[in-house]
Short mmCIF file of C-alpha atoms in Angstrom, two decimals:
data_model
loop_
_atom_site.label_atom_id
_atom_site.label_comp_id
_atom_site.label_asym_id
_atom_site.label_seq_id
_atom_site.Cartn_x
_atom_site.Cartn_y
_atom_site.Cartn_z
CA MET A 1 3.13 -3.70 -38.06
CA THR A 2 1.19 -4.90 -34.68
CA ALA A 3 2.07 -2.89 -31.63
CA LEU A 4 3.25 -5.42 -28.89
CA SER A 5 3.27 -4.95 -25.04
CA ARG A 6 5.73 -6.79 -22.75
CA SER A 7 4.89 -8.58 -19.09
CA LEU A 8 6.76 -10.22 -16.61
CA THR A 9 4.79 -13.81 -15.37
CA ILE A 10 5.26 -15.51 -12.53
CA GLU A 11 4.66 -19.05 -13.53
CA ARG A 12 5.45 -20.76 -10.14
CA PRO A 13 7.34 -19.75 -7.20
CA GLY A 14 10.85 -19.10 -7.83
CA SER A 15 10.10 -19.04 -11.94
CA HIS A 16 9.69 -16.20 -13.97
CA ARG A 17 9.63 -15.13 -17.30
CA LEU A 18 9.42 -11.40 -19.79
CA THR A 19 7.85 -11.89 -23.05
CA GLU A 20 6.42 -9.98 -25.50
CA GLY A 21 2.55 -10.30 -27.12
CA PRO A 22 -0.07 -8.45 -28.63
CA LEU A 23 -1.50 -5.28 -27.27
CA PRO A 24 -4.21 -5.84 -24.13
CA GLU A 25 -7.63 -4.74 -25.17
CA PRO A 26 -9.68 -3.45 -23.36
CA GLY A 27 -13.52 -4.99 -22.72
CA PRO A 28 -16.84 -3.55 -22.35
CA GLY A 29 -16.26 -1.05 -18.81
CA GLU A 30 -12.29 -1.35 -19.08
CA VAL A 31 -9.52 0.99 -19.85
CA ARG A 32 -6.21 -0.03 -21.13
CA VAL A 33 -3.59 2.15 -19.11
CA ARG A 34 0.28 2.76 -20.36
CA VAL A 35 2.41 1.59 -16.81
CA ALA A 36 4.62 4.13 -15.77
CA ALA A 37 6.18 2.92 -12.81
CA ALA A 38 5.05 -0.48 -10.66
CA GLY A 39 6.06 -0.26 -6.85
CA ILE A 40 7.26 -3.60 -5.89
CA CYS A 41 6.54 -4.36 -1.93
CA MET A 42 6.82 -7.34 0.25
CA SER A 43 3.66 -9.24 -0.77
CA ASP A 44 5.06 -9.35 -4.66
CA ARG A 45 8.06 -11.10 -3.09
CA GLU A 46 5.72 -13.45 -0.95
CA VAL A 47 4.32 -14.19 -4.27
CA TYR A 48 7.37 -14.79 -5.99
CA ASP A 49 9.17 -16.97 -3.22
CA GLY A 50 5.85 -19.02 -2.79
CA HIS A 51 5.21 -18.00 0.56
CA ARG A 52 1.59 -15.85 0.58
CA ASP A 53 -1.39 -17.74 1.28
CA PRO A 54 -2.77 -19.53 -1.45
CA ALA A 55 -5.42 -18.34 -1.57
CA TYR A 56 -4.58 -15.14 -2.29
CA VAL A 57 -2.51 -15.83 -5.28
CA ARG A 58 -3.40 -17.54 -9.09
CA TYR A 59 -0.58 -18.36 -10.42
CA PRO A 60 1.00 -17.99 -12.62
CA VAL A 61 0.10 -14.20 -12.34
CA VAL A 62 1.49 -10.77 -13.47
CA PRO A 63 2.13 -9.10 -10.63
CA GLY A 64 2.06 -5.63 -9.70
CA HIS A 65 -0.62 -4.17 -7.71
CA GLU A 66 1.40 -0.64 -6.61
CA TRP A 67 1.34 1.69 -10.25
CA SER A 68 0.59 4.56 -11.86
CA GLY A 69 -0.16 4.85 -15.69
CA THR A 70 -1.73 7.09 -19.02
CA VAL A 71 -4.98 5.40 -19.79
CA ASP A 72 -4.24 5.14 -23.52
CA ALA A 73 -7.45 3.27 -24.84
CA VAL A 74 -10.70 2.63 -23.36
CA GLY A 75 -13.61 -0.06 -24.62
CA GLU A 76 -17.49 0.69 -25.39
CA GLY A 77 -20.20 2.08 -22.42
CA VAL A 78 -16.39 3.88 -21.07
CA ASP A 79 -16.04 7.36 -21.77
CA PRO A 80 -13.47 8.67 -24.37
CA ALA A 81 -12.53 11.34 -22.63
CA LEU A 82 -10.69 9.41 -20.27
CA THR A 83 -8.06 8.74 -22.75
CA GLY A 84 -5.20 10.56 -22.34
CA ARG A 85 -5.74 11.15 -18.15
CA ARG A 86 -2.44 10.49 -16.00
CA THR A 87 -4.44 7.67 -13.16
CA VAL A 88 -4.30 4.98 -10.45
CA ALA A 89 -7.09 2.59 -9.84
CA GLU A 90 -8.22 0.29 -6.75
CA GLY A 91 -6.62 -3.39 -6.91
CA PHE A 92 -9.85 -5.30 -5.13
CA ARG A 93 -11.71 -6.47 -7.90
CA ALA A 94 -15.44 -5.36 -5.37
CA CYS A 95 -18.23 -6.97 -6.87
CA GLY A 96 -20.77 -2.84 -6.05
CA ARG A 97 -23.57 -5.36 -5.52
CA CYS A 98 -23.00 -7.08 -1.88
CA GLU A 99 -24.20 -6.08 1.10
CA ARG A 100 -20.50 -5.08 2.35
CA CYS A 101 -19.80 -2.99 -0.81
CA ARG A 102 -23.24 -1.27 -0.67
CA TYR A 103 -22.37 -0.18 2.17
CA GLY A 104 -19.29 1.59 1.01
CA GLU A 105 -16.61 -1.05 2.80
CA THR A 106 -15.53 -2.32 -1.16
CA SER A 107 -12.39 -3.81 0.77
CA LEU A 108 -14.35 -6.08 2.59
CA CYS A 109 -16.57 -7.60 -0.54
CA THR A 110 -18.15 -10.87 0.41
CA ALA A 111 -18.08 -12.10 -3.42
CA GLY A 112 -14.56 -12.63 -2.68
CA TYR A 113 -11.60 -12.51 -3.01
CA ASP A 114 -10.11 -10.95 -6.57
CA GLU A 115 -7.44 -7.96 -6.52
CA THR A 116 -5.14 -6.91 -9.54
CA GLY A 117 -1.65 -8.32 -9.15
CA PHE A 118 -2.59 -11.15 -7.61
CA THR A 119 -5.10 -13.03 -9.54
CA ARG A 120 -5.59 -10.99 -12.33
CA PRO A 121 -2.62 -9.53 -14.40
CA GLY A 122 -1.00 -6.89 -12.92
CA ALA A 123 1.53 -4.09 -13.43
CA PHE A 124 4.86 -5.55 -13.78
CA ALA A 125 4.25 -4.59 -18.06
CA ASP A 126 3.95 -2.11 -20.61
CA HIS A 127 0.37 -2.32 -20.09
CA LEU A 128 -2.66 -3.25 -18.83
CA VAL A 129 -6.34 -3.43 -18.15
CA VAL A 130 -8.76 -2.42 -15.28
CA PRO A 131 -12.01 -1.91 -14.73
CA ALA A 132 -12.90 2.30 -15.57
CA ARG A 133 -15.11 2.09 -12.81
CA LEU A 134 -11.97 1.77 -10.50
CA LEU A 135 -9.88 4.61 -11.56
CA HIS A 136 -9.02 7.84 -9.65
CA PRO A 137 -7.52 9.52 -12.45
CA LEU A 138 -4.89 12.50 -11.57
CA ALA A 139 -3.92 15.92 -12.19
CA ASP A 140 -2.58 16.62 -15.99
CA ASP A 141 0.61 16.97 -14.69
CA ALA A 142 0.95 14.80 -11.93
CA ASP A 143 4.00 13.06 -10.77
CA LEU A 144 3.89 9.72 -12.11
CA ARG A 145 6.99 8.14 -10.45
CA ALA A 146 5.35 9.73 -6.75
CA ALA A 147 1.87 8.51 -8.03
CA ALA A 148 2.77 4.27 -8.25
CA LEU A 149 2.78 4.61 -4.20
CA LEU A 150 -0.61 5.82 -3.79
CA GLU A 151 -1.87 2.24 -3.45
CA PRO A 152 -0.20 2.01 0.00
CA ALA A 153 -1.03 5.34 0.67
CA ALA A 154 -4.59 4.56 0.05
CA VAL A 155 -4.31 1.74 2.85
CA ILE A 156 -2.66 4.56 5.48
CA ALA A 157 -5.98 6.44 4.53
CA ALA A 158 -7.78 3.60 5.61
CA ALA A 159 -5.62 3.71 8.89
CA VAL A 160 -6.04 7.13 9.73
CA ARG A 161 -10.08 7.14 8.84
CA ALA A 162 -10.39 3.92 11.28
CA GLY A 163 -7.88 6.02 13.76
CA ALA A 164 -10.23 9.50 13.66
CA PRO A 165 -7.28 11.51 14.30
CA GLU A 166 -7.94 14.94 16.15
CA PRO A 167 -6.11 18.04 16.48
CA GLY A 168 -3.69 18.54 19.13
CA GLU A 169 -3.42 14.64 19.74
CA ARG A 170 -0.89 12.73 21.18
CA ILE A 171 -0.25 10.44 18.01
CA ALA A 172 2.54 7.45 17.62
CA VAL A 173 3.40 5.48 14.59
CA LEU A 174 5.10 1.98 15.09
CA GLY A 175 7.98 1.53 12.80
CA ALA A 176 9.35 3.89 9.82
CA GLY A 177 8.63 1.30 6.51
CA THR A 178 6.79 2.77 3.31
CA LEU A 179 3.01 2.67 5.37
CA GLY A 180 4.22 4.17 8.60
CA LEU A 181 6.27 7.13 6.77
CA LEU A 182 3.44 7.64 4.28
CA ALA A 183 1.36 7.46 7.81
CA VAL A 184 3.70 10.89 9.06
CA GLN A 185 2.74 12.55 6.37
CA LEU A 186 -0.87 12.24 6.69
CA LEU A 187 -0.94 12.00 10.39
CA ALA A 188 0.57 15.35 10.39
CA ALA A 189 -1.56 17.31 8.43
CA VAL A 190 -3.84 16.95 11.40
CA SER A 191 -1.63 18.74 13.80
CA PRO A 192 -1.62 16.63 16.60
CA ALA A 193 0.31 17.98 19.89
CA GLU A 194 2.82 15.12 19.53
CA LEU A 195 3.60 12.75 16.47
CA THR A 196 6.84 10.09 17.70
CA VAL A 197 7.92 7.56 15.45
CA ILE A 198 9.51 4.13 17.14
CA ASP A 199 11.41 2.71 15.20
CA PRO A 200 15.46 0.61 15.35
CA ARG A 201 16.64 2.46 12.46
CA GLU A 202 18.66 5.95 12.75
CA GLY A 203 18.25 6.85 8.54
CA ARG A 204 14.28 6.05 8.96
CA ALA A 205 13.65 7.53 12.03
CA ALA A 206 15.27 11.34 10.45
CA GLN A 207 13.65 10.62 7.31
CA ALA A 208 10.26 10.60 9.83
CA LEU A 209 11.54 14.12 11.37
CA ASP A 210 11.86 15.69 7.97
CA PHE A 211 7.94 14.63 7.38
CA GLY A 212 6.83 15.98 10.01
CA ALA A 213 7.03 14.06 12.98
CA SER A 214 7.66 15.89 16.66
CA GLU A 215 9.96 12.62 17.77
CA ALA A 216 11.83 9.58 16.89
CA ARG A 217 11.97 6.77 19.36
CA THR A 218 13.96 3.37 19.73
CA PRO A 219 11.28 0.08 20.47
CA LYS A 220 13.94 0.09 23.64
CA GLU A 221 13.20 3.84 24.33
CA ALA A 222 9.91 3.47 23.40
CA GLU A 223 9.07 1.87 26.75
CA GLU A 224 9.40 4.89 28.63
CA VAL A 225 5.94 6.36 27.38
CA ARG A 226 3.92 3.44 27.41
CA GLY A 227 0.39 4.24 28.29
CA ARG A 228 0.95 8.03 26.26
CA TYR A 229 -0.72 7.88 23.25
CA ASP A 230 -4.55 8.87 22.41
CA LEU A 231 -3.65 6.97 19.02
CA VAL A 232 -1.51 4.63 17.88
CA VAL A 233 -0.98 3.36 14.34
CA GLU A 234 1.08 0.14 13.76
CA THR A 235 2.75 -0.28 9.97
CA ALA A 236 6.03 -2.66 11.13
CA GLY A 237 3.71 -6.51 10.86
CA ALA A 238 6.87 -7.62 13.43
CA PRO A 239 6.44 -10.23 15.80
CA SER A 240 5.50 -7.83 18.82
CA THR A 241 3.95 -5.01 17.19
CA ALA A 242 0.60 -5.49 17.20
CA ALA A 243 1.21 -6.14 21.38
CA ASP A 244 3.72 -3.07 22.03
CA ALA A 245 0.91 -0.87 20.09
CA CYS A 246 -1.73 -1.44 22.57
CA LEU A 247 0.83 -0.92 25.47
CA LEU A 248 2.10 2.51 24.31
CA ALA A 249 -2.38 3.58 23.73
CA ARG A 250 -3.45 5.27 26.83
CA ARG A 251 -6.48 3.87 28.75
CA GLY A 252 -9.75 4.39 26.19
CA GLY A 253 -7.02 5.14 23.58
CA ARG A 254 -7.48 3.88 19.76
CA VAL A 255 -4.70 1.55 18.00
CA VAL A 256 -5.18 1.00 14.40
CA LEU A 257 -2.99 -2.12 13.06
CA THR A 258 -1.88 -2.39 9.41
CA GLY A 259 0.80 -4.97 9.77
CA MET A 260 0.85 -7.96 7.25
CA PHE A 261 1.43 -10.59 10.66
CA THR A 262 2.82 -13.98 10.57
CA PRO A 263 2.23 -16.56 12.19
CA GLY A 264 3.48 -16.88 15.57
CA ALA A 265 3.45 -13.15 16.51
CA VAL A 266 2.53 -12.19 19.67
CA GLY A 267 -1.01 -11.77 20.79
CA ILE A 268 -2.46 -8.82 22.09
CA ASP A 269 -2.80 -9.19 25.97
CA PRO A 270 -7.24 -9.47 26.47
CA VAL A 271 -6.88 -8.43 29.98
CA HIS A 272 -5.06 -5.06 28.99
CA LEU A 273 -6.93 -4.61 26.00
CA SER A 274 -10.42 -4.86 28.67
CA LEU A 275 -8.68 -2.72 31.67
CA SER A 276 -7.75 0.00 29.14
CA GLN A 277 -11.00 -0.38 26.62
CA LEU A 278 -8.90 0.26 23.92
CA THR A 279 -10.45 0.76 20.68
CA VAL A 280 -8.82 -1.71 18.32
CA ARG A 281 -8.96 -1.94 14.46
CA SER A 282 -7.02 -3.37 11.88
CA VAL A 283 -7.00 -2.49 7.92
CA PHE A 284 -6.60 -4.83 4.81
CA GLY A 285 -6.61 -3.39 1.84
CA ALA A 286 -8.38 -0.21 1.10
CA PRO A 287 -11.86 1.07 0.44
CA SER A 288 -13.29 3.68 -2.00
CA ALA A 289 -13.34 6.46 0.14
CA ALA A 290 -9.49 5.41 1.58
CA TRP A 291 -8.28 5.73 -1.94
CA SER A 292 -9.92 9.30 -2.65
CA TYR A 293 -8.84 10.51 0.25
CA ALA A 294 -5.41 9.39 -0.39
CA VAL A 295 -5.13 10.83 -3.92
CA ARG A 296 -6.79 13.75 -2.62
CA ALA A 297 -4.25 14.28 0.34
CA PHE A 298 -1.80 13.84 -2.99
CA THR A 299 -3.33 15.93 -5.12
CA ALA A 300 -3.09 18.75 -2.56
CA GLY A 301 0.45 18.50 -1.71
CA LEU A 302 0.15 16.98 1.81
CA LEU A 303 0.83 13.57 0.78
CA ASP A 304 4.77 13.38 -1.26
CA PRO A 305 5.92 9.74 -1.30
CA ALA A 306 9.20 10.31 -4.12
CA PRO A 307 11.33 10.87 -0.98
CA LEU A 308 10.23 7.36 -0.24
CA ILE A 309 11.57 5.73 -3.83
CA THR A 310 15.30 4.63 -3.58
CA HIS A 311 15.94 2.22 -6.65
CA GLU A 312 13.75 2.07 -10.10
CA PHE A 313 14.85 -0.87 -12.43
CA PRO A 314 13.70 -2.00 -15.99
CA LEU A 315 11.60 -5.24 -16.26
CA GLU A 316 14.53 -7.15 -17.53
CA ARG A 317 16.28 -6.44 -14.18
CA PHE A 318 13.05 -7.48 -11.88
CA ALA A 319 15.25 -10.41 -10.66
CA GLU A 320 17.59 -7.73 -9.20
CA ALA A 321 14.90 -5.29 -8.13
CA VAL A 322 13.40 -8.37 -6.12
CA ALA A 323 16.20 -9.49 -4.55
CA LEU A 324 16.16 -5.71 -2.76
CA VAL A 325 12.69 -5.98 -1.07
CA GLY A 326 12.99 -7.22 2.36
CA SER A 327 16.45 -7.43 2.17
CA GLY A 328 17.06 -5.89 5.13
CA ASP A 329 19.70 -3.23 3.51
CA PRO A 330 18.35 -0.51 5.42
CA GLU A 331 18.88 1.85 2.43
CA THR A 332 16.72 0.22 0.19
CA GLY A 333 12.95 2.13 0.46
CA LYS A 334 10.28 1.56 -2.10
CA VAL A 335 11.82 -0.41 -5.90
CA LEU A 336 10.25 0.49 -8.29
CA LEU A 337 10.05 -1.00 -11.86
CA ARG A 338 9.81 1.19 -14.77
CA PRO A 339 7.98 -0.35 -17.91
#
């Protein structure tokens, strides 16, 4: 009997189907992964709703850029020892040859945008095929359920690397969603003097304290500590949070923006930026080095994404799962599909 594999395809905005077909076969330099878990994020919701920039999606598409699994087949030229390894993999299909890639900035590849789950088949499926060069193998006993969150963790690792936190600094995290709570864990490991989380949701603030934050404030309460922090990591992507992050930083401080902003977001005041001599960085995706950073922290036990997971669904219940993402329900954290 021929082995079969299912995949969830979004044909066009608002239309999806679950199909079954032959197992995908890895080509030269590729591996096939049996998916263990795949996270749904707002980017996937945007793909489903048709709100993602057309330059960053190709319909029809099998979504799924946050995932973990086990290598179950390798293509020509790939080390057979990878078979059976638990793994995650980078999403950006960087060319590896352009100037930015050669400099190590693979998330800035100039060969054009190409990413698993958006322009290539992703992990809302039983199996997916990816280039072996993008793999980040995990420990034999790695929790694959938690490892599905290593993609957003890599984004936050990129932000932490950009912010260059030092022990004893005062640090603020603006937003306590998935990215913000992962940021708290990575930043707590640096031993800051203060680690403040700013979010209006009491439950998320309490979770941030469990993860190592020293205090939690609402946005209104945060107005009292403007100009205090050496480093501010913005993760919310709300209309005012880029400007708010700059107001929280001390003169000469550093700000890293990771939230995905929509048109109409409040701009950063150039007068304040200039007079305060702030360093402002932004992050979109994660280069290879940030993936390595996140995987090391996960393996060492400094990063535990498992408590962020609140819902798990089979592929057949995709419509129900995607409806939860971005619904505004404060009880909804990370939603997983479990093929």
